[in-house]
mmCIF file with all atom_site columns, C-alpha atoms in Angstrom:
data_model
loop_
_atom_site.group_PDB
_atom_site.id
_atom_site.type_symbol
_atom_site.label_atom_id
_atom_site.label_alt_id
_atom_site.label_comp_id
_atom_site.label_asym_id
_atom_site.label_entity_id
_atom_site.label_seq_id
_atom_site.pdbx_PDB_ins_code
_atom_site.Cartn_x
_atom_site.Cartn_y
_atom_site.Cartn_z
_atom_site.occupancy
_atom_site.B_iso_or_equiv
_atom_site.pdbx_formal_charge
_atom_site.auth_seq_id
_atom_site.auth_comp_id
_atom_site.auth_asym_id
_atom_site.auth_atom_id
_atom_site.pdbx_PDB_model_num
ATOM 1   C CA . ASP A 1 1   ? 25.652 20.137 7.310   1.00 44.00 ? 1   ASP A CA 1
ATOM 2   C CA . TRP A 1 2   ? 22.070 20.140 7.778   1.00 43.00 ? 2   TRP A CA 1
ATOM 3   C CA . GLY A 1 3   ? 21.402 22.749 4.992   1.00 46.00 ? 3   GLY A CA 1
ATOM 4   C CA . ARG A 1 4   ? 22.922 20.118 2.449   1.00 50.00 ? 4   ARG A CA 1
ATOM 5   C CA . PHE A 1 5   ? 19.836 19.384 0.766   1.00 52.00 ? 5   PHE A CA 1
ATOM 6   C CA . LYS A 1 6   ? 20.984 19.732 -3.250  1.00 54.00 ? 6   LYS A CA 1
ATOM 7   C CA . ARG A 1 7   ? 23.234 17.617 -4.931  1.00 59.00 ? 7   ARG A CA 1
ATOM 8   C CA . ASP A 1 8   ? 26.693 19.118 -4.689  1.00 62.00 ? 8   ASP A CA 1
ATOM 9   C CA . ASN A 1 9   ? 30.195 17.930 -5.765  1.00 69.00 ? 9   ASN A CA 1
ATOM 10  C CA . PHE A 1 10  ? 32.348 16.956 -2.268  1.00 73.00 ? 10  PHE A CA 1
ATOM 11  C CA . ALA A 1 11  ? 34.718 19.717 -2.319  1.00 72.00 ? 11  ALA A CA 1
ATOM 12  C CA . ARG A 1 12  ? 31.705 22.116 -2.018  1.00 71.00 ? 12  ARG A CA 1
ATOM 13  C CA . ALA A 1 13  ? 29.830 20.350 0.747   1.00 72.00 ? 13  ALA A CA 1
ATOM 14  C CA . LEU A 1 14  ? 33.194 19.852 2.792   1.00 74.00 ? 14  LEU A CA 1
ATOM 15  C CA . SER A 1 15  ? 34.131 23.453 2.610   1.00 75.00 ? 15  SER A CA 1
ATOM 16  C CA . THR A 1 16  ? 30.482 24.544 3.433   1.00 70.00 ? 16  THR A CA 1
ATOM 17  C CA . GLY A 1 17  ? 30.518 22.371 6.613   1.00 68.00 ? 17  GLY A CA 1
ATOM 18  C CA . TYR A 1 18  ? 34.136 23.711 7.603   1.00 70.00 ? 18  TYR A CA 1
ATOM 19  C CA . MET A 1 19  ? 32.951 27.039 7.238   1.00 70.00 ? 19  MET A CA 1
ATOM 20  C CA . CYS A 1 20  ? 30.257 26.452 10.088  1.00 69.00 ? 20  CYS A CA 1
ATOM 21  C CA . SER A 1 21  ? 32.859 25.358 12.750  1.00 71.00 ? 21  SER A CA 1
ATOM 22  C CA . ASP A 1 22  ? 34.036 27.909 15.342  1.00 67.00 ? 22  ASP A CA 1
ATOM 23  C CA . LEU A 1 23  ? 37.753 26.236 15.253  1.00 75.00 ? 23  LEU A CA 1
ATOM 24  C CA . CYS A 1 24  ? 39.601 28.081 12.294  1.00 75.00 ? 24  CYS A CA 1
ATOM 25  C CA . GLU A 1 25  ? 42.838 27.241 13.468  1.00 80.00 ? 25  GLU A CA 1
ATOM 26  C CA . LEU A 1 26  ? 41.954 23.364 13.715  1.00 81.00 ? 26  LEU A CA 1
ATOM 27  C CA . VAL A 1 27  ? 40.297 23.586 10.099  1.00 80.00 ? 27  VAL A CA 1
ATOM 28  C CA . GLN A 1 28  ? 43.306 25.738 8.995   1.00 79.00 ? 28  GLN A CA 1
ATOM 29  C CA . HIS A 1 29  ? 46.043 23.166 10.616  1.00 83.00 ? 29  HIS A CA 1
ATOM 30  C CA . SER A 1 30  ? 43.784 19.789 9.396   1.00 88.00 ? 30  SER A CA 1
ATOM 31  C CA . ASP A 1 31  ? 42.053 20.298 6.197   1.00 89.00 ? 31  ASP A CA 1
ATOM 32  C CA . GLU A 1 32  ? 44.314 18.714 4.013   1.00 91.00 ? 32  GLU A CA 1
ATOM 33  C CA . LEU A 1 33  ? 44.386 15.861 5.812   1.00 93.00 ? 33  LEU A CA 1
ATOM 34  C CA . TRP A 1 34  ? 41.256 15.541 6.264   1.00 90.00 ? 34  TRP A CA 1
ATOM 35  C CA . ILE A 1 35  ? 40.498 15.745 2.633   1.00 91.00 ? 35  ILE A CA 1
ATOM 36  C CA . GLN A 1 36  ? 42.922 12.912 2.050   1.00 94.00 ? 36  GLN A CA 1
ATOM 37  C CA . SER A 1 37  ? 41.594 11.124 4.538   1.00 93.00 ? 37  SER A CA 1
ATOM 38  C CA . PHE A 1 38  ? 37.971 11.611 2.965   1.00 90.00 ? 38  PHE A CA 1
ATOM 39  C CA . ILE A 1 39  ? 39.301 10.480 -0.635  1.00 93.00 ? 39  ILE A CA 1
ATOM 40  C CA . SER A 1 40  ? 40.764 7.573  0.764   1.00 94.00 ? 40  SER A CA 1
ATOM 41  C CA . SER A 1 41  ? 37.699 6.183  2.705   1.00 93.00 ? 41  SER A CA 1
ATOM 42  C CA . PHE A 1 42  ? 35.638 6.970  -0.404  1.00 90.00 ? 42  PHE A CA 1
ATOM 43  C CA . VAL A 1 43  ? 37.993 4.844  -2.564  1.00 93.00 ? 43  VAL A CA 1
ATOM 44  C CA . GLU A 1 44  ? 37.744 2.195  -0.042  1.00 94.00 ? 44  GLU A CA 1
ATOM 45  C CA . ALA A 1 45  ? 34.038 2.346  0.095   1.00 93.00 ? 45  ALA A CA 1
ATOM 46  C CA . GLY A 1 46  ? 34.089 1.342  -3.472  1.00 94.00 ? 46  GLY A CA 1
ATOM 47  C CA . GLY A 1 47  ? 34.154 5.106  -5.144  1.00 89.00 ? 47  GLY A CA 1
ATOM 48  C CA . PRO A 1 48  ? 36.270 6.008  -7.894  1.00 91.00 ? 48  PRO A CA 1
ATOM 49  C CA . ARG A 1 49  ? 39.917 7.110  -7.498  1.00 91.00 ? 49  ARG A CA 1
ATOM 50  C CA . LEU A 1 50  ? 40.126 10.967 -6.820  1.00 90.00 ? 50  LEU A CA 1
ATOM 51  C CA . ARG A 1 51  ? 43.159 12.845 -7.502  1.00 93.00 ? 51  ARG A CA 1
ATOM 52  C CA . PHE A 1 52  ? 43.929 15.034 -4.259  1.00 95.00 ? 52  PHE A CA 1
ATOM 53  C CA . GLU A 1 53  ? 45.329 18.004 -6.425  1.00 94.00 ? 53  GLU A CA 1
ATOM 54  C CA . THR A 1 54  ? 42.278 18.595 -8.295  1.00 91.00 ? 54  THR A CA 1
ATOM 55  C CA . PHE A 1 55  ? 40.166 17.856 -5.475  1.00 91.00 ? 55  PHE A CA 1
ATOM 56  C CA . TRP A 1 56  ? 41.911 20.434 -3.366  1.00 92.00 ? 56  TRP A CA 1
ATOM 57  C CA . GLU A 1 57  ? 41.590 23.152 -6.271  1.00 92.00 ? 57  GLU A CA 1
ATOM 58  C CA . HIS A 1 58  ? 37.751 22.367 -5.990  1.00 90.00 ? 58  HIS A CA 1
ATOM 59  C CA . TYR A 1 59  ? 37.987 22.866 -2.558  1.00 89.00 ? 59  TYR A CA 1
ATOM 60  C CA . MET A 1 60  ? 39.545 26.238 -2.414  1.00 91.00 ? 60  MET A CA 1
ATOM 61  C CA . LEU A 1 61  ? 37.493 27.176 -5.603  1.00 92.00 ? 61  LEU A CA 1
ATOM 62  C CA . ALA A 1 62  ? 34.284 26.630 -3.376  1.00 88.00 ? 62  ALA A CA 1
ATOM 63  C CA . TRP A 1 63  ? 35.890 28.726 -0.553  1.00 88.00 ? 63  TRP A CA 1
ATOM 64  C CA . LEU A 1 64  ? 35.969 31.508 -3.261  1.00 90.00 ? 64  LEU A CA 1
ATOM 65  C CA . LEU A 1 65  ? 32.362 30.775 -3.975  1.00 86.00 ? 65  LEU A CA 1
ATOM 66  C CA . GLN A 1 66  ? 31.029 31.203 -0.925  1.00 83.00 ? 66  GLN A CA 1
ATOM 67  C CA . GLY A 1 67  ? 32.863 34.071 -0.147  1.00 84.00 ? 67  GLY A CA 1
ATOM 68  C CA . LEU A 1 68  ? 30.776 36.002 -2.108  1.00 83.00 ? 68  LEU A CA 1
ATOM 69  C CA . ALA A 1 69  ? 27.988 35.349 0.140   1.00 79.00 ? 69  ALA A CA 1
ATOM 70  C CA . ALA A 1 70  ? 30.450 35.942 3.108   1.00 77.00 ? 70  ALA A CA 1
ATOM 71  C CA . VAL A 1 71  ? 30.885 39.581 2.176   1.00 77.00 ? 71  VAL A CA 1
ATOM 72  C CA . ASP A 1 72  ? 27.656 40.430 2.697   1.00 77.00 ? 72  ASP A CA 1
ATOM 73  C CA . LEU A 1 73  ? 27.053 38.967 6.255   1.00 72.00 ? 73  LEU A CA 1
ATOM 74  C CA . PRO A 1 74  ? 28.200 42.085 8.125   1.00 70.00 ? 74  PRO A CA 1
ATOM 75  C CA . ARG A 1 75  ? 25.648 44.098 6.830   1.00 72.00 ? 75  ARG A CA 1
ATOM 76  C CA . GLN A 1 76  ? 23.142 41.171 7.502   1.00 70.00 ? 76  GLN A CA 1
ATOM 77  C CA . LEU A 1 77  ? 24.370 41.313 11.112  1.00 67.00 ? 77  LEU A CA 1
ATOM 78  C CA . TRP A 1 78  ? 23.629 44.813 11.304  1.00 65.00 ? 78  TRP A CA 1
ATOM 79  C CA . LEU A 1 79  ? 20.160 44.598 10.220  1.00 66.00 ? 79  LEU A CA 1
ATOM 80  C CA . THR A 1 80  ? 19.468 42.493 13.329  1.00 66.00 ? 80  THR A CA 1
ATOM 81  C CA . GLN A 1 81  ? 19.421 45.515 15.150  1.00 65.00 ? 81  GLN A CA 1
ATOM 82  C CA . SER A 1 82  ? 21.912 44.595 17.667  1.00 67.00 ? 82  SER A CA 1
ATOM 83  C CA . PRO A 1 83  ? 23.865 47.093 19.349  1.00 67.00 ? 83  PRO A CA 1
ATOM 84  C CA . TYR A 1 84  ? 26.857 44.894 19.212  1.00 66.00 ? 84  TYR A CA 1
ATOM 85  C CA . MET A 1 85  ? 26.418 44.546 15.438  1.00 67.00 ? 85  MET A CA 1
ATOM 86  C CA . THR A 1 86  ? 27.277 48.023 14.301  1.00 69.00 ? 86  THR A CA 1
ATOM 87  C CA . PRO A 1 87  ? 31.263 48.757 13.310  1.00 70.00 ? 87  PRO A CA 1
ATOM 88  C CA . GLU A 1 88  ? 31.111 50.802 16.626  1.00 75.00 ? 88  GLU A CA 1
ATOM 89  C CA . GLY A 1 89  ? 30.222 47.557 18.960  1.00 72.00 ? 89  GLY A CA 1
ATOM 90  C CA . TRP A 1 90  ? 32.705 45.370 16.991  1.00 69.00 ? 90  TRP A CA 1
ATOM 91  C CA . GLN A 1 91  ? 35.640 47.285 18.250  1.00 73.00 ? 91  GLN A CA 1
ATOM 92  C CA . LYS A 1 92  ? 34.322 46.826 21.644  1.00 76.00 ? 92  LYS A CA 1
ATOM 93  C CA . ILE A 1 93  ? 34.382 42.591 21.390  1.00 74.00 ? 93  ILE A CA 1
ATOM 94  C CA . PRO A 1 94  ? 37.635 41.113 22.138  1.00 77.00 ? 94  PRO A CA 1
ATOM 95  C CA . SER A 1 95  ? 36.821 37.702 20.975  1.00 74.00 ? 95  SER A CA 1
ATOM 96  C CA . TYR A 1 96  ? 34.042 35.727 19.476  1.00 68.00 ? 96  TYR A CA 1
ATOM 97  C CA . LYS A 1 97  ? 33.075 33.919 22.093  1.00 73.00 ? 97  LYS A CA 1
ATOM 98  C CA . ASP A 1 98  ? 32.338 37.207 23.980  1.00 77.00 ? 98  ASP A CA 1
ATOM 99  C CA . PRO A 1 99  ? 29.072 36.611 25.507  1.00 76.00 ? 99  PRO A CA 1
ATOM 100 C CA . ARG A 1 100 ? 27.133 39.524 23.334  1.00 72.00 ? 100 ARG A CA 1
ATOM 101 C CA . VAL A 1 101 ? 28.487 37.514 20.493  1.00 71.00 ? 101 VAL A CA 1
ATOM 102 C CA . PHE A 1 102 ? 27.570 34.214 22.416  1.00 67.00 ? 102 PHE A CA 1
ATOM 103 C CA . ARG A 1 103 ? 23.863 35.005 23.030  1.00 67.00 ? 103 ARG A CA 1
ATOM 104 C CA . LEU A 1 104 ? 22.737 36.151 19.384  1.00 69.00 ? 104 LEU A CA 1
ATOM 105 C CA . PRO A 1 105 ? 20.554 33.936 17.804  1.00 64.00 ? 105 PRO A CA 1
ATOM 106 C CA . ASN A 1 106 ? 22.007 30.914 16.581  1.00 59.00 ? 106 ASN A CA 1
ATOM 107 C CA . TYR A 1 107 ? 21.767 32.181 12.801  1.00 59.00 ? 107 TYR A CA 1
ATOM 108 C CA . ASN A 1 108 ? 23.833 35.230 13.844  1.00 67.00 ? 108 ASN A CA 1
ATOM 109 C CA . ASN A 1 109 ? 26.645 33.101 15.445  1.00 65.00 ? 109 ASN A CA 1
ATOM 110 C CA . GLY A 1 110 ? 27.010 31.032 12.465  1.00 70.00 ? 110 GLY A CA 1
ATOM 111 C CA . MET A 1 111 ? 27.281 34.548 10.398  1.00 75.00 ? 111 MET A CA 1
ATOM 112 C CA . VAL A 1 112 ? 30.093 35.147 12.858  1.00 75.00 ? 112 VAL A CA 1
ATOM 113 C CA . ALA A 1 113 ? 31.840 31.531 12.664  1.00 76.00 ? 113 ALA A CA 1
ATOM 114 C CA . ILE A 1 114 ? 31.449 31.954 8.546   1.00 79.00 ? 114 ILE A CA 1
ATOM 115 C CA . LEU A 1 115 ? 32.758 35.426 8.695   1.00 80.00 ? 115 LEU A CA 1
ATOM 116 C CA . ARG A 1 116 ? 35.826 34.177 10.513  1.00 80.00 ? 116 ARG A CA 1
ATOM 117 C CA . ASN A 1 117 ? 36.562 31.454 8.486   1.00 83.00 ? 117 ASN A CA 1
ATOM 118 C CA . PHE A 1 118 ? 36.578 33.045 5.503   1.00 85.00 ? 118 PHE A CA 1
ATOM 119 C CA . VAL A 1 119 ? 38.642 35.644 6.758   1.00 84.00 ? 119 VAL A CA 1
ATOM 120 C CA . TYR A 1 120 ? 41.382 32.672 7.945   1.00 84.00 ? 120 TYR A CA 1
ATOM 121 C CA . TYR A 1 121 ? 41.273 31.517 4.410   1.00 85.00 ? 121 TYR A CA 1
ATOM 122 C CA . TRP A 1 122 ? 41.498 34.633 2.780   1.00 88.00 ? 122 TRP A CA 1
ATOM 123 C CA . LYS A 1 123 ? 44.811 35.160 4.849   1.00 88.00 ? 123 LYS A CA 1
ATOM 124 C CA . CYS A 1 124 ? 45.910 31.699 5.278   1.00 87.00 ? 124 CYS A CA 1
ATOM 125 C CA . ARG A 1 125 ? 45.686 29.937 1.801   1.00 88.00 ? 125 ARG A CA 1
ATOM 126 C CA . ASP A 1 126 ? 45.957 33.382 0.354   1.00 91.00 ? 126 ASP A CA 1
ATOM 127 C CA . LEU A 1 127 ? 42.949 33.338 -1.743  1.00 91.00 ? 127 LEU A CA 1
ATOM 128 C CA . PRO A 1 128 ? 43.594 36.368 -4.044  1.00 92.00 ? 128 PRO A CA 1
ATOM 129 C CA . SER A 1 129 ? 46.785 34.882 -5.616  1.00 93.00 ? 129 SER A CA 1
ATOM 130 C CA . PHE A 1 130 ? 45.046 31.239 -5.766  1.00 93.00 ? 130 PHE A CA 1
ATOM 131 C CA . TRP A 1 131 ? 42.145 32.822 -7.820  1.00 91.00 ? 131 TRP A CA 1
ATOM 132 C CA . GLN A 1 132 ? 44.702 34.854 -10.087 1.00 91.00 ? 132 GLN A CA 1
ATOM 133 C CA . ARG A 1 133 ? 46.977 31.355 -10.776 1.00 91.00 ? 133 ARG A CA 1
ATOM 134 C CA . TRP A 1 134 ? 43.796 29.523 -11.168 1.00 91.00 ? 134 TRP A CA 1
ATOM 135 C CA . LYS A 1 135 ? 42.186 31.855 -13.602 1.00 89.00 ? 135 LYS A CA 1
ATOM 136 C CA . ALA A 1 136 ? 45.430 32.097 -15.883 1.00 87.00 ? 136 ALA A CA 1
ATOM 137 C CA . ALA A 1 137 ? 45.632 28.353 -15.981 1.00 86.00 ? 137 ALA A CA 1
ATOM 138 C CA . ASN A 1 138 ? 42.013 27.871 -16.336 1.00 85.00 ? 138 ASN A CA 1
ATOM 139 C CA . MET A 1 139 ? 40.253 30.457 -18.637 1.00 81.00 ? 139 MET A CA 1
ATOM 140 C CA . ASP A 1 140 ? 40.710 31.452 -22.011 1.00 66.00 ? 140 ASP A CA 1
ATOM 141 C CA . GLY A 1 141 ? 38.853 34.894 -22.257 1.00 66.00 ? 141 GLY A CA 1
ATOM 142 C CA . HIS A 1 142 ? 35.510 34.023 -20.634 1.00 65.00 ? 142 HIS A CA 1
ATOM 143 C CA . LYS A 1 143 ? 35.728 30.162 -21.623 1.00 63.00 ? 143 LYS A CA 1
ATOM 144 C CA . LEU A 1 144 ? 36.489 27.442 -18.461 1.00 60.00 ? 144 LEU A CA 1
ATOM 145 C CA . ARG A 1 145 ? 38.042 24.614 -19.257 1.00 60.00 ? 145 ARG A CA 1
ATOM 146 C CA . PRO A 1 146 ? 36.989 22.076 -16.409 1.00 62.00 ? 146 PRO A CA 1
ATOM 147 C CA . ARG A 1 147 ? 38.637 19.328 -15.452 1.00 63.00 ? 147 ARG A CA 1
ATOM 148 C CA . SER A 1 148 ? 37.314 16.378 -13.182 1.00 65.00 ? 148 SER A CA 1
ATOM 149 C CA . CYS A 1 149 ? 38.539 15.011 -9.772  1.00 64.00 ? 149 CYS A CA 1
ATOM 150 C CA . VAL A 1 150 ? 37.821 11.568 -10.907 1.00 68.00 ? 150 VAL A CA 1
ATOM 151 C CA . ASP A 1 151 ? 40.604 9.171  -13.101 1.00 63.00 ? 151 ASP A CA 1
#
């Protein structure tokens, strides 16, 4: 992802890249396999062994973190002043591939992709339930108990 100019953990970097894809169904169907492939390649290249379960947990947390920004994207799209980027305008657009969306400047196109992917994760991966389970297992009041993915 061109925007990745800072040091970040691998799970967050992968989720950020996947979030920009316009192939939500492919990402939903393949992300676990891609992550397993990444871990294998990373270890084969000399990196430490990573635990898939913890890596997956970090990956899902990264989706939740990105959701904090994604929930404001509809407002940002509306601020572009496009007649199609209003609640009423959205109702008349049957697909994200509709020319009215496709012809938006790239920044706006990207926001539509991010929203679509986040909604897919929210529904298909049941992010609210994941968060409740994770919070119950890892938070004691406000005190976090972090875990590393490295063995």
